[in-house]
PDB file of C-alpha atoms in Angstrom:
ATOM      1  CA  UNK A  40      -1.847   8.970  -9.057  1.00 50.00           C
ATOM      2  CA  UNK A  41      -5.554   9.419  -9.883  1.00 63.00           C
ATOM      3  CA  UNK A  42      -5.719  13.019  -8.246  1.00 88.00           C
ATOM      4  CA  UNK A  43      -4.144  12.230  -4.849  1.00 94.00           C
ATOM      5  CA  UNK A  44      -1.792  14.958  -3.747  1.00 96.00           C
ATOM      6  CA  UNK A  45      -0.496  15.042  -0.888  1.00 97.00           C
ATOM      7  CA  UNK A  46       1.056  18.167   1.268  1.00 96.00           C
ATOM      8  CA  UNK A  47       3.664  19.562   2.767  1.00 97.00           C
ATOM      9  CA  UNK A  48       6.044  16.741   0.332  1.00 96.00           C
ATOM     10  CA  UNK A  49       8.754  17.110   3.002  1.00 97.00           C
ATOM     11  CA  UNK A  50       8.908  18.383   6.010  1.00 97.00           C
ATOM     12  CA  UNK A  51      11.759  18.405   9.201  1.00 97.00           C
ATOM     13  CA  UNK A  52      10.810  18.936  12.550  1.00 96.00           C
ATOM     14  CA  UNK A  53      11.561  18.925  16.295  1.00 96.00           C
ATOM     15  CA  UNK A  54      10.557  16.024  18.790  1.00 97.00           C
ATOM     16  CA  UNK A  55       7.702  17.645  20.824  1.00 96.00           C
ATOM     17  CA  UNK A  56       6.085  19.946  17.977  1.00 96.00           C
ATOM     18  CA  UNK A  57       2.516  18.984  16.533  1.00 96.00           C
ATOM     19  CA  UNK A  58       2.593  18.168  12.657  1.00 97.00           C
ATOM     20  CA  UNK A  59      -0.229  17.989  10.527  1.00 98.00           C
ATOM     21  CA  UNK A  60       0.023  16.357   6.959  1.00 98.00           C
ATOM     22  CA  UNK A  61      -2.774  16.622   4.043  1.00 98.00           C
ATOM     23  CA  UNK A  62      -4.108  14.562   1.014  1.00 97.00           C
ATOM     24  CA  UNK A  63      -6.112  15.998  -0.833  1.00 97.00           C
ATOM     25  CA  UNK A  64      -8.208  13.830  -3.495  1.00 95.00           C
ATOM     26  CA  UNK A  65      -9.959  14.770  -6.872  1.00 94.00           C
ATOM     27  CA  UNK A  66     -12.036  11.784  -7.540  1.00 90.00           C
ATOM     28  CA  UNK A  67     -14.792  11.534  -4.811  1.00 91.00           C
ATOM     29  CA  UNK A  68     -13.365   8.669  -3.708  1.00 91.00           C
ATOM     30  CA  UNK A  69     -15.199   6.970  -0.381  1.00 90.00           C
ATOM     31  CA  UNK A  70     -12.300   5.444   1.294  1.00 91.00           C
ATOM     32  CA  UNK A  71      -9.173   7.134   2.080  1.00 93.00           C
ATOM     33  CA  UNK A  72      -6.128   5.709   4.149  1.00 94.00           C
ATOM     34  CA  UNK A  73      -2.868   6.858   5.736  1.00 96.00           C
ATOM     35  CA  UNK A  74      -0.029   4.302   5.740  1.00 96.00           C
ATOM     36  CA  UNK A  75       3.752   4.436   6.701  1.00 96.00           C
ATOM     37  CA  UNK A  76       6.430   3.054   5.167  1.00 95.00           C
ATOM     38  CA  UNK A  77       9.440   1.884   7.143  1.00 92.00           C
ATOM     39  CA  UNK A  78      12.567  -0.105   5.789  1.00 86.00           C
ATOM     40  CA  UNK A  79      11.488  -3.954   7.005  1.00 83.00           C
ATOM     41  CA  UNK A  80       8.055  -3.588   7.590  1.00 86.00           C
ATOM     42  CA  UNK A  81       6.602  -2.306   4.233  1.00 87.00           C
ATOM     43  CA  UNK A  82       3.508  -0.326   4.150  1.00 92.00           C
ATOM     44  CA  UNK A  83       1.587  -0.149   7.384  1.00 93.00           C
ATOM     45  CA  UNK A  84      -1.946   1.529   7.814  1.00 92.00           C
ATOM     46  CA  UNK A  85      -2.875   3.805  10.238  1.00 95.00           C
ATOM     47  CA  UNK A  86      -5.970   5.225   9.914  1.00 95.00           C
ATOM     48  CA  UNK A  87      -8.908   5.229   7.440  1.00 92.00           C
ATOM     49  CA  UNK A  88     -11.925   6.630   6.679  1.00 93.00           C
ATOM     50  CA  UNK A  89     -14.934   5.009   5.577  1.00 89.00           C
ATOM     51  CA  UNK A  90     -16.966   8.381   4.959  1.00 90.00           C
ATOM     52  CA  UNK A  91     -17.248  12.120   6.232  1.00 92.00           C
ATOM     53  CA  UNK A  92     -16.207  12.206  10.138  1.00 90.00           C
ATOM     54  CA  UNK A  93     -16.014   8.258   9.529  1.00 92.00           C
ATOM     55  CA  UNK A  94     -12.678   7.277  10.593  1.00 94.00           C
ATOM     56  CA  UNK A  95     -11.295   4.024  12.092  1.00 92.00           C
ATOM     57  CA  UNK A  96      -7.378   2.872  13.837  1.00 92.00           C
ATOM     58  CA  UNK A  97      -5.675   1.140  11.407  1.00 90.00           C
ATOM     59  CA  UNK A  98      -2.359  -1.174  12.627  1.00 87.00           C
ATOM     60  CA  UNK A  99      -0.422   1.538  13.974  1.00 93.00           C
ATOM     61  CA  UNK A 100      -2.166   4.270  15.106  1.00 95.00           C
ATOM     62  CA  UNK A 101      -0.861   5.307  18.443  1.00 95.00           C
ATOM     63  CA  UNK A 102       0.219   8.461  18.370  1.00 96.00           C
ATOM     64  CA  UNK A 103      -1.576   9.482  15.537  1.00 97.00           C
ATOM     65  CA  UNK A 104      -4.870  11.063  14.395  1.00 97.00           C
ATOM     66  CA  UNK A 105      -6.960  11.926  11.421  1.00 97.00           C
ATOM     67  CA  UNK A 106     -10.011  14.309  10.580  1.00 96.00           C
ATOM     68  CA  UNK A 107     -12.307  14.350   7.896  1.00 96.00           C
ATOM     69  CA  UNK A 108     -14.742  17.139   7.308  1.00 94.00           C
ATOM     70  CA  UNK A 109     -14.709  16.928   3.289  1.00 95.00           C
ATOM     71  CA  UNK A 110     -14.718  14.269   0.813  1.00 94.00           C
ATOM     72  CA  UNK A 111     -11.695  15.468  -0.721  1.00 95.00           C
ATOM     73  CA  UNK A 112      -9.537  16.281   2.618  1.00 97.00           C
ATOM     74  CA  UNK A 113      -8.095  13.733   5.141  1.00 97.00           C
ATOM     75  CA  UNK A 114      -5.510  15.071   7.740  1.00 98.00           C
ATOM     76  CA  UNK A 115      -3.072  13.584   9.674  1.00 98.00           C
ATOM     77  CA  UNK A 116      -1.998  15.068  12.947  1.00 98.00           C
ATOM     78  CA  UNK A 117       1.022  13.726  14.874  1.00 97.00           C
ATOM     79  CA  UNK A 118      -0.067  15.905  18.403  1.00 93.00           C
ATOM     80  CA  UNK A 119       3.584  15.806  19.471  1.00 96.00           C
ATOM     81  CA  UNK A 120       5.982  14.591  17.159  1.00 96.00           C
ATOM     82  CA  UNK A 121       8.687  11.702  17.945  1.00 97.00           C
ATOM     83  CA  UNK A 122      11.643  10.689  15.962  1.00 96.00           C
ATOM     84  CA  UNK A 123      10.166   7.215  16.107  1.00 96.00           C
ATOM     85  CA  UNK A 124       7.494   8.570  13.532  1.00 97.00           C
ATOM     86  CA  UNK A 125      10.522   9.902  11.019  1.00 97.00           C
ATOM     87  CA  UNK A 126       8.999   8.279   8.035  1.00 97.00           C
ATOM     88  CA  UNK A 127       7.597   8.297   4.411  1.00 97.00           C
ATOM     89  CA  UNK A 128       4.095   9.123   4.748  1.00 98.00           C
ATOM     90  CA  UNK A 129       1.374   7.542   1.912  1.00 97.00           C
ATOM     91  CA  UNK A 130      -1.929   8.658   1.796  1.00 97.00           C
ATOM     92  CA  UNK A 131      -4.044   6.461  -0.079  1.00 94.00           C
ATOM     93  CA  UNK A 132      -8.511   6.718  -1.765  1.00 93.00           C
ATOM     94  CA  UNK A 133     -10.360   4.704  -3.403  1.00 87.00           C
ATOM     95  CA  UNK A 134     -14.179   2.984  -3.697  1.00 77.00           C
ATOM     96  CA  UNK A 135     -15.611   0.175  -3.566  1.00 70.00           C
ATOM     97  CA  UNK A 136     -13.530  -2.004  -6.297  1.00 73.00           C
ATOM     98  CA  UNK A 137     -10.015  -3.408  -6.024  1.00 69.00           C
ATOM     99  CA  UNK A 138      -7.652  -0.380  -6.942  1.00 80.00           C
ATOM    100  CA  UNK A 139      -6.241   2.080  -4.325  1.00 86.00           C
ATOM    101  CA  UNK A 140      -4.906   5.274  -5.764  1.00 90.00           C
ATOM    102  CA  UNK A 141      -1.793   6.104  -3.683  1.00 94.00           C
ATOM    103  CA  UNK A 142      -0.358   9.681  -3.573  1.00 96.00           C
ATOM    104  CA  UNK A 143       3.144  10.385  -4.078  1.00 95.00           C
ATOM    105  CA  UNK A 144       4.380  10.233  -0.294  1.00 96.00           C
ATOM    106  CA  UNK A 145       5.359  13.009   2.308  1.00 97.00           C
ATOM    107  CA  UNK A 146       9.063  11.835   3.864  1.00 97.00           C
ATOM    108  CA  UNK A 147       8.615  13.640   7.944  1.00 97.00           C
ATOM    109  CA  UNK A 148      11.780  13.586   9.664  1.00 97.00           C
ATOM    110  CA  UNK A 149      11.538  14.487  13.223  1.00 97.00           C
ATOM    111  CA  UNK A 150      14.782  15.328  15.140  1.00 96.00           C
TER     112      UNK A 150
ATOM    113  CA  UNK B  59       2.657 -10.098  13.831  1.00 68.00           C
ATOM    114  CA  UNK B  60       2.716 -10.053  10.030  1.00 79.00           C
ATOM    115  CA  UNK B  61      -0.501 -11.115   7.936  1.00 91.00           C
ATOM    116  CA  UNK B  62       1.267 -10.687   4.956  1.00 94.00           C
ATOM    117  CA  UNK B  63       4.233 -11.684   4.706  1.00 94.00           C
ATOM    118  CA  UNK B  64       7.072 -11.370   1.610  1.00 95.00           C
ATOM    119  CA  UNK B  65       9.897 -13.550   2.662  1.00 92.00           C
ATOM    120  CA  UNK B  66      12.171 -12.644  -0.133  1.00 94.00           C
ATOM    121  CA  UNK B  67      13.348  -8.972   0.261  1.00 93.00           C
ATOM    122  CA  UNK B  68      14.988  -9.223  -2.919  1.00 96.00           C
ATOM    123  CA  UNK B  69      15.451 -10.934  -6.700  1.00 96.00           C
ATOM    124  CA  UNK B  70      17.546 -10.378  -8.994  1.00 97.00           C
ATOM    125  CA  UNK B  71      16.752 -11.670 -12.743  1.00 97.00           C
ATOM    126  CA  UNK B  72      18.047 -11.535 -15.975  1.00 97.00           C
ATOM    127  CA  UNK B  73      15.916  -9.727 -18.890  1.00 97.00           C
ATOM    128  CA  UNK B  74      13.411 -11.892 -20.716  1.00 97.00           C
ATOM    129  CA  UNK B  75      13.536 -14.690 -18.013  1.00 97.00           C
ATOM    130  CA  UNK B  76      10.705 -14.931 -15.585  1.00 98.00           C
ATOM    131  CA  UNK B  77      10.177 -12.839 -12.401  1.00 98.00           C
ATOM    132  CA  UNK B  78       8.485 -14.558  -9.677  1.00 98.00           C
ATOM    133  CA  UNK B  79       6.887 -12.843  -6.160  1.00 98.00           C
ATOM    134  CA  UNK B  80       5.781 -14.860  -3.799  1.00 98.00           C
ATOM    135  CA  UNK B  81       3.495 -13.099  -0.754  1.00 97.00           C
ATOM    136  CA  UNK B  82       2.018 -15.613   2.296  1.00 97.00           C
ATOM    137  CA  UNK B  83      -0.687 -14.812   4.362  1.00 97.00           C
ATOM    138  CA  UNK B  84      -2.027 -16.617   7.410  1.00 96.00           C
ATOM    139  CA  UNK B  85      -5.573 -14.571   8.274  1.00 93.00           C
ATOM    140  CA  UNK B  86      -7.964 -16.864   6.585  1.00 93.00           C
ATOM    141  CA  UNK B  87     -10.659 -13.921   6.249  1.00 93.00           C
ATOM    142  CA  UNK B  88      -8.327 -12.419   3.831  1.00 94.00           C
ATOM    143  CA  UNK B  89     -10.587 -13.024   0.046  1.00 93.00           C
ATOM    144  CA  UNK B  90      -9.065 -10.108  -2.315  1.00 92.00           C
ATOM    145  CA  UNK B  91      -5.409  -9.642  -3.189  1.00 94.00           C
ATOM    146  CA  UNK B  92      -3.663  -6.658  -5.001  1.00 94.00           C
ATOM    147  CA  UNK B  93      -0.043  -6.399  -6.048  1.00 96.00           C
ATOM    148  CA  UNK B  94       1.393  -3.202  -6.046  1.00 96.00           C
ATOM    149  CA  UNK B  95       4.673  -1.752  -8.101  1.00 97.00           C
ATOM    150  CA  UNK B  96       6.805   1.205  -6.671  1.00 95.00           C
ATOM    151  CA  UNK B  97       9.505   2.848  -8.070  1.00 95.00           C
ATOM    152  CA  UNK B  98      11.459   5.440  -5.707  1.00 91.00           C
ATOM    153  CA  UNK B  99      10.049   8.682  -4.258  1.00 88.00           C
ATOM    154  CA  UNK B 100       7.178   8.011  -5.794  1.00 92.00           C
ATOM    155  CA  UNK B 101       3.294   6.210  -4.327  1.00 93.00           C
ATOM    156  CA  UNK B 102       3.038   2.616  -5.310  1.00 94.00           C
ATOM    157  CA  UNK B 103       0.694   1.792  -8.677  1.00 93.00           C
ATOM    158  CA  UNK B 104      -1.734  -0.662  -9.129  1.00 92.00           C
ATOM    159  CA  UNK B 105      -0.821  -4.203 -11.120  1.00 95.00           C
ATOM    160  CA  UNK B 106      -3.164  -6.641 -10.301  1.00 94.00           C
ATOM    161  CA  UNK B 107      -5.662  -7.825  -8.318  1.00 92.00           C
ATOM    162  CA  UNK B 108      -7.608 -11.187  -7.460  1.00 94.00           C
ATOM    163  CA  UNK B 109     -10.459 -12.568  -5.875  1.00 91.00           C
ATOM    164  CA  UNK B 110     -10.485 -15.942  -3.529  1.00 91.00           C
ATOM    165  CA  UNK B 111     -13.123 -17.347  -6.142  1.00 91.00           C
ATOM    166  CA  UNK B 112     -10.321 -17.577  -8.577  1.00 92.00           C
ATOM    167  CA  UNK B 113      -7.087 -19.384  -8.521  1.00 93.00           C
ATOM    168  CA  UNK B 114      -5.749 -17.048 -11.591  1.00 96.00           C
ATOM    169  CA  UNK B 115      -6.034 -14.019 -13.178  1.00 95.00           C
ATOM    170  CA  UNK B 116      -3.724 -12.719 -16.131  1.00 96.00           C
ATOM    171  CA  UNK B 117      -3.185  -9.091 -17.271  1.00 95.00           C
ATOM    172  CA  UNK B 118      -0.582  -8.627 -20.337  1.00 97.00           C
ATOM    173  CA  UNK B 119       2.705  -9.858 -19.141  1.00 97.00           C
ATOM    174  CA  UNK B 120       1.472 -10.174 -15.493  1.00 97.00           C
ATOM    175  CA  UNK B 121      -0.056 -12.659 -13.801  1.00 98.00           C
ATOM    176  CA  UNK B 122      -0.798 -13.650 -10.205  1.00 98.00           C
ATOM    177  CA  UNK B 123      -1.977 -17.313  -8.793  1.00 97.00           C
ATOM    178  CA  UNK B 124      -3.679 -17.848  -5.616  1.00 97.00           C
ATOM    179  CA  UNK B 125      -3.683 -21.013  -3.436  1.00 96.00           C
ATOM    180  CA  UNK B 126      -5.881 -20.836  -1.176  1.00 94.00           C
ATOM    181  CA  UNK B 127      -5.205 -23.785   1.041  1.00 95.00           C
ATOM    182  CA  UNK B 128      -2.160 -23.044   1.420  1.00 96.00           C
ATOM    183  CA  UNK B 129      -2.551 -19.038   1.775  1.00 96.00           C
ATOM    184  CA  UNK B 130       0.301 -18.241  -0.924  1.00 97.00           C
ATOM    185  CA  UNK B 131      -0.357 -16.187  -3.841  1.00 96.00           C
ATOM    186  CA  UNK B 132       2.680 -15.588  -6.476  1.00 97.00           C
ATOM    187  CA  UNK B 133       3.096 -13.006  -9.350  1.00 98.00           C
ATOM    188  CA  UNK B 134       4.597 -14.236 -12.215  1.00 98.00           C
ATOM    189  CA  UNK B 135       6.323 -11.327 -14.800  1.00 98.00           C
ATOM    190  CA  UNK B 136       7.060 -12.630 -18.372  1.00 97.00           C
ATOM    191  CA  UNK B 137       9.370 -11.869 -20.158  1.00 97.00           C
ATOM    192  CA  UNK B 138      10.642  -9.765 -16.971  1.00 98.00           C
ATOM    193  CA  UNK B 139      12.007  -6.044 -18.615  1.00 97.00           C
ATOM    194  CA  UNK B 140      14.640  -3.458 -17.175  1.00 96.00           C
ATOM    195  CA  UNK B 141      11.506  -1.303 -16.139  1.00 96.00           C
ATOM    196  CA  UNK B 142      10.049  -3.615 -14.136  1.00 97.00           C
ATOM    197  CA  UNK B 143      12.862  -3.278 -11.577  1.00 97.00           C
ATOM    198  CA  UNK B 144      10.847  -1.823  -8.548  1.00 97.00           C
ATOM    199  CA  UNK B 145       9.541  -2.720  -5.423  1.00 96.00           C
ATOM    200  CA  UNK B 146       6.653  -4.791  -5.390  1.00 98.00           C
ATOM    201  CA  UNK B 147       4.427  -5.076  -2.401  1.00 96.00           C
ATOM    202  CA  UNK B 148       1.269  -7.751  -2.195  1.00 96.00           C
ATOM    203  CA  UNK B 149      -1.716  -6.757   0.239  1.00 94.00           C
ATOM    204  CA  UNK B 150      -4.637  -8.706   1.019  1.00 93.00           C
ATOM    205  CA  UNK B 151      -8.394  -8.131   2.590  1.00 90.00           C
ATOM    206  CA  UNK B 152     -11.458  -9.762   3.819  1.00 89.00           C
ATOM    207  CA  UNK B 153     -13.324  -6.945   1.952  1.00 81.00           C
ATOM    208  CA  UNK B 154     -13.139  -5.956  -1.518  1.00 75.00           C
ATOM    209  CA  UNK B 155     -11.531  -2.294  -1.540  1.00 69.00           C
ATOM    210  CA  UNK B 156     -11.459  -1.731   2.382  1.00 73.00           C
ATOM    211  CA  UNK B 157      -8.888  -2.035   4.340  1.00 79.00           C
ATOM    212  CA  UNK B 158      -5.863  -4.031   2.812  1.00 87.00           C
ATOM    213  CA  UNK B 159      -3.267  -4.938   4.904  1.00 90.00           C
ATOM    214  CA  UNK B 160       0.321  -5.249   2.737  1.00 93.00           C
ATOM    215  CA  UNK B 161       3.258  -6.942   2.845  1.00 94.00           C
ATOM    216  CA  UNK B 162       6.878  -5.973   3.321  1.00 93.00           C
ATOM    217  CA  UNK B 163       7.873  -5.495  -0.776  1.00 95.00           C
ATOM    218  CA  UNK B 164      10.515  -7.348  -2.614  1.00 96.00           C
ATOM    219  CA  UNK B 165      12.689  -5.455  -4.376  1.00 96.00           C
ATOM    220  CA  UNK B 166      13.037  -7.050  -7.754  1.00 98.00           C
ATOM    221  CA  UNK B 167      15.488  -5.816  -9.991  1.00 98.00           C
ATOM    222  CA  UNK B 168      15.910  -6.821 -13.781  1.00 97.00           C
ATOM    223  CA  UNK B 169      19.607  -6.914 -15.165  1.00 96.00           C
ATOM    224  CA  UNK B 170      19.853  -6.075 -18.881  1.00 91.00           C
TER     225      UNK B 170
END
């Protein structure tokens, strides 16, 4: 896992709440990337960040957002949670050669 | 609408036979290609990668082709082992390390 962690590692919650996920990276990596995973549609990105405050939309990003203050912190926030965004969570970091590091996954279920 | 696309969701093969993935892409951008492995409740691992300037690239028992006229790359396991029974996902990019976009996985599973 190359020093991705990723936080809370499960979490349940009502439709309507906000929900904030964490990864949290050791390595000084540049990049860093949130993806879903969803049974039929494999991993899908949905933001990344390119550098401090850098951040871009990714493939499915409505409904979603990210911060980035640190090198080592990216946060997702889902502002007000919908059971369409019950999922397994990935966060993802890594530079400028071929190998993202992928933590090991928060699983959100939103009722 | 998919960029990457696995079409097989699943494989089965015996042990010591060969395992083969096939992943199909249709952006042309797309120059770098990784293959992932990922085992349950856990984040997918690197296997291998490779660049549009080659057509092959080997790594131990592992090794992935790329067509590029015919945007189709294949990973090729030999001899194919209990452990390797995972999911395997392929993702491709226009830029090395930036930004991959992945495919759906194919479950491969290896019977003893």
């Amino acid at each position: 896992d190359a020093g991705i962690t990723q936080s809370p590692r499960h979490k349940v919650t009502e439709t309507g709440t906000p929900v904030t996920l964490r990864c949290h990276q050791t390595e000084n990596h540049r990049y860093m990337y949130w993806y879903r995973q969803d049974p039929g549609h494999g991993l899908r990105l949905i933001h990344y960040s390119y550098g401090v405050k850098d951040t871009d939309k990714g493939e499915v990003s409505d409904g979603y957002s990210v911060s980035r203050s640190k090198t080592e912190d990216f946060l997702l926030t889902l502002e007000s949670a919908t059971s369409s965004q019950t999922s397994v969570y990935f966060c993802a970091a890594g530079g400028d050669t071929d190998t993202q590091y992928f933590g090991p996954g928060t699983r959100l279920t939103v009722l | 609408d998919q960029q990457v696309k696995q079409n097989s969701p699943s494989l089965s093969v015996q042990e010591g036979r060969i395992s083969i993935l096939n992943c199909d892409y249709t952006n042309s951008m797309f120059d770098y290609f990784l293959w992932y492995k990922k085992y349950p409740a856990e984040g997918p691992t690197f296997l291998i990668s490779i660049s549009s300037i080659k057509d092959k690239n080997e790594d131990g028992r592992f090794t992935v082709f790329l067509n590029k006229s015919a945007k189709h790359l294949s990973l090729h396991i030999v001899p194919s082992q209990p452990g390797d029974s995972a999911v395997y996902f392929c993702a491709a990019s226009a830029l090395r390390g930036y930004k991959y976009i992945f495919g759906t996985g194919t479950r491969l599973k290896v019977l003893a």
